[in-house]
Coordinates of C-alpha atoms (C1' of nucleotides) in Angstrom, one line a residue:
Chain A
M17 CA -144.3 127.2 159.2
S18 CA -143.2 128.2 155.7
K19 CA -144.0 126.0 152.6
K20 CA -140.3 125.2 152.3
E21 CA -140.1 123.9 155.9
K22 CA -143.4 122.0 155.4
I23 CA -141.9 120.3 152.2
I24 CA -138.8 119.3 154.2
K25 CA -140.9 117.9 157.0
V26 CA -143.2 115.8 154.7
A27 CA -140.3 114.7 152.6
S28 CA -138.4 113.5 155.7
K29 CA -141.5 111.4 156.6
Y30 CA -141.5 109.8 153.1
F31 CA -137.8 109.3 152.9
S32 CA -138.0 107.6 156.3
E33 CA -141.0 105.4 155.6
V34 CA -140.1 104.2 152.1
G35 CA -136.6 105.3 151.4
Y36 CA -135.1 107.7 148.9
D37 CA -135.9 105.8 145.7
K38 CA -139.5 104.9 146.5
A39 CA -140.4 108.3 147.9
T40 CA -142.0 110.3 145.0
L41 CA -142.1 114.1 144.8
D42 CA -145.7 113.8 143.6
D43 CA -146.7 112.2 146.9
V44 CA -144.8 114.8 148.9
A45 CA -146.3 117.7 146.9
K46 CA -149.8 116.2 147.3
E47 CA -149.5 115.9 151.1
V48 CA -148.0 119.4 151.5
G49 CA -150.8 120.7 149.3
V50 CA -148.6 122.3 146.6
S51 CA -147.7 121.3 143.0
K52 CA -144.6 119.3 142.3
A53 CA -143.1 122.2 140.5
A54 CA -143.3 124.2 143.7
I55 CA -140.8 121.7 145.2
Y56 CA -138.5 122.4 142.2
Y57 CA -138.9 126.1 143.0
H58 CA -137.3 125.6 146.4
F59 CA -134.9 122.8 145.6
K60 CA -132.7 122.1 142.6
D61 CA -133.7 118.5 142.4
K62 CA -134.8 115.5 144.5
F63 CA -131.4 115.0 145.9
A64 CA -131.1 118.6 147.0
L65 CA -134.3 118.1 149.0
Y66 CA -132.8 114.9 150.5
E67 CA -129.7 116.8 151.4
A68 CA -131.8 119.5 153.1
V69 CA -133.5 116.8 155.2
L70 CA -130.3 115.1 156.1
C71 CA -128.3 118.3 157.0
S72 CA -131.0 119.8 159.2
R73 CA -131.0 116.6 161.3
F74 CA -127.3 116.0 161.5
G75 CA -126.8 119.6 162.3
E76 CA -129.1 119.4 165.3
L77 CA -127.5 116.2 166.5
A78 CA -124.0 117.6 166.2
K79 CA -125.0 120.6 168.4
I80 CA -126.3 118.3 171.1
I81 CA -123.2 116.1 171.1
D82 CA -120.8 119.0 171.0
K83 CA -122.2 120.3 174.4
I84 CA -121.2 117.2 176.3
D85 CA -118.5 117.8 179.0
D86 CA -115.8 115.2 178.3
S87 CA -113.8 115.7 181.5
K88 CA -115.3 112.7 183.3
P89 CA -115.0 109.8 180.8
I90 CA -117.5 107.4 182.2
E91 CA -120.2 110.0 182.8
A92 CA -119.4 111.5 179.4
L93 CA -119.8 108.2 177.6
R94 CA -123.1 107.6 179.3
E95 CA -124.3 111.0 178.3
Y96 CA -123.0 110.5 174.7
I97 CA -125.1 107.3 174.4
E98 CA -128.2 108.7 176.1
S99 CA -128.1 111.9 174.1
F100 CA -128.0 110.0 170.9
G101 CA -130.8 107.7 172.1
K102 CA -132.9 110.7 173.1
F103 CA -132.4 112.3 169.7
L104 CA -133.7 109.1 168.0
V105 CA -136.7 109.1 170.3
D106 CA -137.5 112.8 169.6
K107 CA -137.0 112.6 165.9
P108 CA -138.8 109.4 164.8
C109 CA -137.9 109.9 161.1
F110 CA -134.2 110.0 161.7
S111 CA -133.6 106.4 162.6
A112 CA -134.7 104.9 159.3
I113 CA -133.0 107.6 157.2
F114 CA -129.7 107.1 159.1
A115 CA -129.9 103.3 159.0
R116 CA -130.5 103.4 155.2
E117 CA -127.6 105.8 154.8
L118 CA -125.2 103.5 156.7
A119 CA -126.5 100.4 154.9
D120 CA -125.9 102.3 151.6
G121 CA -122.3 103.0 152.6
A122 CA -123.2 106.6 153.0
M123 CA -122.7 106.9 149.3
N124 CA -124.7 110.0 148.8
M125 CA -124.1 111.7 152.1
P126 CA -123.3 115.4 151.5
A127 CA -119.9 116.6 152.7
S128 CA -121.4 118.9 155.3
C129 CA -123.1 115.9 157.0
S130 CA -120.1 113.7 157.0
K131 CA -118.2 116.6 158.5
Q132 CA -120.7 116.7 161.3
M133 CA -120.5 113.0 161.8
S134 CA -116.8 113.4 162.0
L135 CA -117.2 115.9 164.8
N136 CA -119.4 113.5 166.7
L137 CA -116.7 110.8 166.3
Q138 CA -114.1 113.3 167.4
K139 CA -116.0 113.9 170.7
L140 CA -116.4 110.2 171.3
S141 CA -112.7 109.7 170.5
K142 CA -111.8 112.3 173.0
I143 CA -113.9 110.7 175.7
L144 CA -112.3 107.4 175.0
Q145 CA -108.8 108.9 175.1
N146 CA -109.4 110.7 178.4
G147 CA -110.7 107.4 179.8
E148 CA -107.6 105.6 178.5
A149 CA -105.3 108.2 180.1
E150 CA -107.0 107.7 183.5
N151 CA -106.7 103.9 183.1
L152 CA -110.5 103.6 183.1
F153 CA -110.8 102.2 179.5
E154 CA -108.7 100.0 177.3
K155 CA -107.4 101.4 174.0
E156 CA -110.3 101.2 171.5
N157 CA -111.0 101.8 167.8
P158 CA -113.5 104.8 168.2
F159 CA -115.3 104.0 164.9
M160 CA -116.1 100.5 166.2
V161 CA -117.4 101.9 169.5
Q162 CA -119.5 104.4 167.5
M163 CA -120.9 101.4 165.5
M164 CA -121.7 99.6 168.8
I165 CA -123.6 102.6 170.0
V166 CA -125.4 103.9 166.9
T167 CA -126.4 100.8 165.0
P168 CA -128.2 98.8 167.6
L169 CA -130.3 101.9 168.5
I170 CA -131.3 103.0 165.0
N171 CA -132.0 99.4 163.9
Y172 CA -134.0 98.7 167.1
R173 CA -136.3 101.5 165.9
T174 CA -136.5 100.2 162.3
T175 CA -137.3 96.6 163.2
K176 CA -140.4 96.9 165.2
K177 CA -142.4 94.9 162.7
L178 CA -139.7 92.3 162.4
R179 CA -139.9 91.8 166.2
E180 CA -143.6 91.2 165.9
V181 CA -143.1 88.6 163.2
V182 CA -140.4 86.9 165.3
M183 CA -142.5 86.9 168.4
A184 CA -145.3 85.2 166.4
N185 CA -142.9 82.5 165.3
L186 CA -141.4 81.9 168.7
K187 CA -144.2 81.9 171.3
D188 CA -141.9 80.9 174.1
I189 CA -139.8 84.1 173.9
K190 CA -141.6 86.9 175.7
N191 CA -141.0 90.5 176.4
I192 CA -139.0 91.2 173.3
D193 CA -140.9 94.3 172.4
V194 CA -139.5 96.8 174.9
D195 CA -139.7 100.6 174.0
L196 CA -136.6 102.2 172.7
E197 CA -136.6 104.6 175.7
D198 CA -136.1 101.6 178.1
I199 CA -133.4 100.1 175.9
I200 CA -131.1 103.1 176.0
P201 CA -129.9 103.2 179.6
N202 CA -129.5 99.4 179.4
L203 CA -127.3 99.7 176.3
A204 CA -125.3 102.5 177.9
S205 CA -124.5 100.4 181.0
K206 CA -123.5 97.5 178.8
I207 CA -121.2 99.4 176.6
I208 CA -119.5 101.1 179.6
K209 CA -119.1 97.7 181.3
A210 CA -117.6 96.3 178.0
L211 CA -115.1 99.2 177.7
K212 CA -114.0 99.4 181.3
C213 CA -110.5 98.0 182.2
Chain B
M19 CA -123.0 76.3 137.8
S20 CA -126.5 76.5 136.2
K21 CA -127.8 79.7 134.5
K22 CA -130.3 80.0 137.3
E23 CA -127.6 79.9 140.0
K24 CA -125.5 82.4 138.0
I25 CA -128.5 84.8 137.9
I26 CA -128.9 84.5 141.6
K27 CA -125.2 85.2 142.1
V28 CA -125.0 88.2 139.9
A29 CA -128.3 89.6 141.2
S30 CA -127.0 89.3 144.8
K31 CA -124.0 91.4 143.7
Y32 CA -126.2 94.1 142.3
F33 CA -128.7 94.1 145.1
S34 CA -125.8 94.4 147.5
E35 CA -124.0 97.2 145.6
V36 CA -126.9 99.5 144.7
G37 CA -130.0 98.1 146.6
Y38 CA -133.2 96.6 145.3
D39 CA -134.6 99.6 143.6
K40 CA -131.6 100.7 141.7
A41 CA -130.6 97.2 140.7
T42 CA -131.9 96.6 137.2
L43 CA -132.7 93.3 135.6
D44 CA -131.2 94.5 132.3
D45 CA -127.8 94.9 134.1
V46 CA -128.1 91.5 135.7
A47 CA -129.0 89.9 132.4
K48 CA -126.2 91.6 130.6
E49 CA -123.6 90.5 133.2
V50 CA -124.9 86.9 133.2
G51 CA -124.9 86.9 129.5
V52 CA -128.5 86.1 128.9
S53 CA -131.5 88.1 127.9
K54 CA -133.8 89.8 130.5
A55 CA -136.6 87.5 129.5
A56 CA -134.4 84.5 130.6
I57 CA -134.6 85.8 134.1
Y58 CA -138.4 85.9 133.8
Y59 CA -138.3 82.3 132.6
H60 CA -136.7 81.3 136.0
F61 CA -138.3 83.8 138.3
K62 CA -141.9 85.1 138.4
D63 CA -140.8 88.7 138.9
K64 CA -138.0 90.9 140.2
F65 CA -139.1 90.4 143.8
A66 CA -139.1 86.6 143.4
L67 CA -135.5 86.8 142.3
Y68 CA -134.7 88.9 145.4
E69 CA -136.4 86.3 147.6
A70 CA -134.3 83.6 146.1
V71 CA -131.2 85.6 146.9
L72 CA -132.3 86.3 150.4
C73 CA -133.5 82.8 151.2
S74 CA -130.4 81.1 149.9
R75 CA -128.2 83.2 152.2
F76 CA -130.4 83.0 155.3
G77 CA -130.7 79.3 154.8
E78 CA -126.9 78.8 154.8
L79 CA -126.6 81.0 157.9
A80 CA -129.3 79.2 159.8
K81 CA -127.6 75.9 159.1
I82 CA -124.3 77.2 160.6
I83 CA -126.0 78.7 163.6
D84 CA -128.0 75.6 164.3
K85 CA -124.9 73.5 164.7
I86 CA -123.6 75.4 167.6
D87 CA -123.5 73.4 170.9
D88 CA -125.3 75.6 173.4
S89 CA -124.3 73.6 176.5
K90 CA -121.4 75.9 177.6
P91 CA -123.0 79.4 177.5
I92 CA -119.9 81.6 177.3
E93 CA -118.2 79.5 174.6
A94 CA -121.5 79.1 172.8
L95 CA -122.0 82.9 172.7
R96 CA -118.5 83.5 171.4
E97 CA -119.1 80.9 168.7
Y98 CA -122.4 82.4 167.8
I99 CA -120.8 85.8 167.3
E100 CA -117.7 84.5 165.5
S101 CA -119.8 82.2 163.2
F102 CA -121.9 85.1 162.2
G103 CA -118.9 87.3 161.6
K104 CA -117.2 84.6 159.6
F105 CA -120.3 84.3 157.5
L106 CA -120.2 88.0 156.7
V107 CA -116.5 87.7 155.8
D108 CA -117.2 84.7 153.5
K109 CA -120.3 86.2 151.8
P110 CA -119.3 89.8 151.1
C111 CA -122.7 90.6 149.4
F112 CA -124.7 89.6 152.5
S113 CA -123.8 92.5 154.8
A114 CA -125.3 95.3 152.6
I115 CA -128.4 93.3 151.7
F116 CA -129.1 92.4 155.4
A117 CA -128.3 96.0 156.5
R118 CA -130.7 97.4 154.0
E119 CA -133.4 94.9 155.0
L120 CA -133.1 95.9 158.6
A121 CA -133.1 99.6 157.8
D122 CA -136.2 99.0 155.7
G123 CA -137.9 97.4 158.7
A124 CA -137.7 94.0 156.9
M125 CA -140.9 95.1 155.1
N126 CA -140.4 92.8 152.2
M127 CA -138.7 89.8 153.9
P128 CA -140.4 86.6 152.8
A129 CA -141.9 84.5 155.6
S130 CA -139.3 81.6 155.1
C131 CA -136.5 84.1 155.8
S132 CA -138.0 85.6 158.9
K133 CA -138.6 82.0 160.1
Q134 CA -134.9 81.3 159.7
M135 CA -134.1 84.5 161.5
S136 CA -136.4 83.4 164.3
L137 CA -134.5 80.1 164.6
N138 CA -131.2 82.0 164.9
L139 CA -132.8 84.1 167.6
Q140 CA -134.1 81.0 169.3
K141 CA -130.6 79.6 169.5
L142 CA -129.2 82.9 170.9
S143 CA -132.1 83.0 173.4
K144 CA -131.3 79.4 174.5
I145 CA -127.6 80.3 175.0
L146 CA -128.6 83.3 177.1
Q147 CA -131.1 81.3 179.2
N148 CA -128.6 78.6 179.9
G149 CA -126.1 81.3 181.0
E150 CA -128.8 82.8 183.2
A151 CA -129.5 79.4 184.8
E152 CA -125.9 79.0 185.6
N153 CA -125.6 82.5 187.0
L154 CA -123.2 83.5 184.3
F155 CA -125.4 86.1 182.5
E156 CA -128.0 88.6 183.7
K157 CA -131.5 88.3 182.3
E158 CA -131.5 89.9 178.9
N159 CA -133.8 90.9 176.0
P160 CA -132.5 88.4 173.3
F161 CA -133.5 90.7 170.4
M162 CA -131.5 93.6 171.8
V163 CA -128.5 91.3 172.2
Q164 CA -129.0 90.1 168.6
M165 CA -129.0 93.8 167.5
M166 CA -125.8 94.3 169.5
I167 CA -124.1 91.5 167.6
V168 CA -125.5 91.8 164.1
T169 CA -125.8 95.5 163.4
P170 CA -122.2 96.7 164.3
L171 CA -120.8 93.9 162.1
I172 CA -123.0 94.4 159.1
N173 CA -122.6 98.1 159.2
Y174 CA -118.9 98.0 159.8
R175 CA -118.8 96.3 156.4
T176 CA -121.0 98.7 154.6
T177 CA -119.3 101.9 156.0
K178 CA -115.8 101.4 154.6
K179 CA -116.0 104.5 152.5
L180 CA -117.5 106.5 155.3
R181 CA -114.5 105.6 157.5
E182 CA -112.2 106.9 154.8
V183 CA -114.1 110.2 154.6
V184 CA -114.1 110.5 158.4
M185 CA -110.4 109.8 158.5
A186 CA -109.7 112.5 156.0
N187 CA -111.6 114.9 158.1
L188 CA -109.9 114.0 161.4
K189 CA -106.2 113.5 160.7
D190 CA -105.4 113.0 164.4
I191 CA -107.5 109.8 164.6
K192 CA -105.5 106.9 163.3
N193 CA -106.0 103.2 162.8
I194 CA -109.7 103.4 162.3
D195 CA -109.7 101.2 159.3
V196 CA -109.2 97.7 160.7
D197 CA -110.3 94.7 158.8
L198 CA -113.6 93.1 159.7
E199 CA -111.8 89.9 160.6
D200 CA -109.9 91.6 163.4
I201 CA -113.0 93.3 164.7
I202 CA -115.0 90.1 165.3
P203 CA -113.1 88.5 168.2
N204 CA -112.8 92.0 169.8
L205 CA -116.6 92.5 169.6
A206 CA -117.2 89.0 170.8
S207 CA -115.1 89.6 173.9
K208 CA -116.8 92.9 174.6
I209 CA -120.3 91.5 174.3
I210 CA -119.5 88.6 176.6
K211 CA -117.9 91.0 179.1
A212 CA -121.0 93.2 178.9
L213 CA -123.4 90.3 179.6
K214 CA -121.5 88.6 182.3
C215 CA -122.8 88.9 185.9
Chain C
dC24 C1' -151.0 158.6 142.9
dA25 C1' -150.9 155.8 139.3
dA26 C1' -149.0 153.3 135.6
dC27 C1' -145.0 150.6 135.2
dC28 C1' -141.6 147.1 136.0
dT29 C1' -139.6 143.2 138.9
dT30 C1' -139.3 139.6 142.0
dT31 C1' -141.3 135.9 144.6
dA32 C1' -143.9 132.0 144.9
dC33 C1' -146.2 129.4 142.8
dT34 C1' -149.6 126.3 138.9
dT35 C1' -150.8 123.6 134.8
dA36 C1' -149.6 120.6 131.5
dC37 C1' -146.3 118.6 129.5
dT38 C1' -141.7 115.6 127.9
dC39 C1' -138.6 112.1 128.1
dG40 C1' -136.0 108.3 129.9
dT41 C1' -136.0 104.2 132.4
dC42 C1' -137.3 99.8 133.6
dA43 C1' -140.5 96.0 134.9
dG44 C1' -142.9 92.9 132.5
dT45 C1' -144.7 90.3 128.2
dA46 C1' -146.0 88.1 123.7
dA47 C1' -144.5 85.4 120.3
dG48 C1' -141.1 83.2 118.0
dT49 C1' -136.6 80.1 118.1
dT50 C1' -133.1 76.8 119.5
dT51 C1' -131.6 72.7 122.0
dA52 C1' -131.8 68.4 124.4
dT53 C1' -134.3 64.0 125.1
Chain D
dA25 C1' -142.1 65.4 118.6
dT26 C1' -142.3 67.9 122.4
dA27 C1' -140.9 70.1 126.4
dA28 C1' -137.3 73.1 128.4
dA29 C1' -134.6 77.0 127.9
dC30 C1' -134.2 80.5 126.0
dT31 C1' -134.2 85.3 122.4
dT32 C1' -136.0 89.5 120.1
dA33 C1' -138.7 93.1 120.1
dC34 C1' -142.1 95.3 122.2
dT35 C1' -145.6 97.8 125.7
dG36 C1' -147.0 100.5 129.4
dA37 C1' -146.5 102.9 133.5
dC38 C1' -144.3 105.6 136.5
dG39 C1' -141.8 109.4 138.0
dA40 C1' -138.1 113.1 137.6
dG41 C1' -137.7 117.2 135.7
dT42 C1' -139.2 121.4 132.7
dA43 C1' -141.4 125.2 129.9
dA44 C1' -144.5 128.6 130.1
dG45 C1' -147.7 131.1 132.3
dT46 C1' -149.9 133.7 136.4
dA47 C1' -151.2 136.1 140.7
dA48 C1' -149.7 139.0 144.3
dA49 C1' -146.5 142.0 146.7
dG50 C1' -143.2 145.5 146.6
dG51 C1' -140.4 149.0 144.6
dT52 C1' -139.5 152.8 141.1
dT53 C1' -140.4 156.7 138.2
dG54 C1' -143.0 160.6 135.7

DNA sequence: CAACCTTTACTTACTCGTCAGTAAGTTTAT
DNA sequence: ATAAACTTACTGACGAGTAAGTAAAGGTTG
């Protein structure tokens, strides 16, 4: 792995753990084992490094989503949800970064990333439209459906510690802390049920 | 309104708009029309001010949720979702603060707030249990249901600008930008449908 | 083949702005 | 008179960004 790739990897860890503002390039440099100026050799500024992290992840995700065969609406919707979920499981840093970006109103999302998000939404929209044409689904606002899929999953990831606190407060509630992997097919079934005519 | 209340109000605006780190007490002081040191007269430090903002909001929400009559599960669940939605509509600053807090893993949520969140979850859990007892709902993980309710709504609020960008990218997708008010009953119906046996 | 540029990939050591937090003094109400 | 509610003017730290220098690798020319 090149130094540049290593910088992106470590930076994505820090951006994920503490957020853009609290992540310092001194820390990133230290962990990579280079000087801070080395980061500035590879990236124009802190934000450019953040863009590199973001774009690499959104690019991978868009590729996966694009491959989904949208001819069978219900199967396609399940695959859409499970592919997204699997991506979150595979890339543990992505959830927190994505969640913060949405919470922030995607204020500093580079155009190339929002374009790839748009493509994902276009795929979802097509699945929903096909389902509507076959009288399987009601007419829906695709952005709202996107929110129903994406936000519970990313925030389930980010709120592990909160669940522990809540469980300590409410001893009568059990089995709250299920793994994300087990949540995904459950959420997929619920969303499909909710959208079916 | 006292100076202290005014400081909380203005601070909640800034925390909501730019987040904890980027919100500066100089800006808050300027807008309130006091000196920065006046803030330190009322609050120990920046974080104590943030706690005050958070606690006042979570306190109000917990009061509203607590009043819900949980004897009729389906009506109660609808009321739970619509009450939460109405709260977001009424308190425009709350969505972004809550969304950031969840994205952050609720790392710096004061114990009093997480206690009130626990009470909300307890209410939801009771509604779901009653529904289960009457064979209306399947057995569910209440935290996951909470995520399904809370996260789409708060993030729908925070992503208004993102929707505009996406709409500009995909001209064939129309009517994405519906008001939050119109989304709430729709989401409530979908979640109830998803949870019903 | 060797003395010479040139580029790549960095390092060391610094500046400079910002912002949380404070010390000490001042006004206002009771 | 004295406590509450401030103000002015400051400090100190942190962290983004930079200037200037260097070591090594590769290419060019006499």
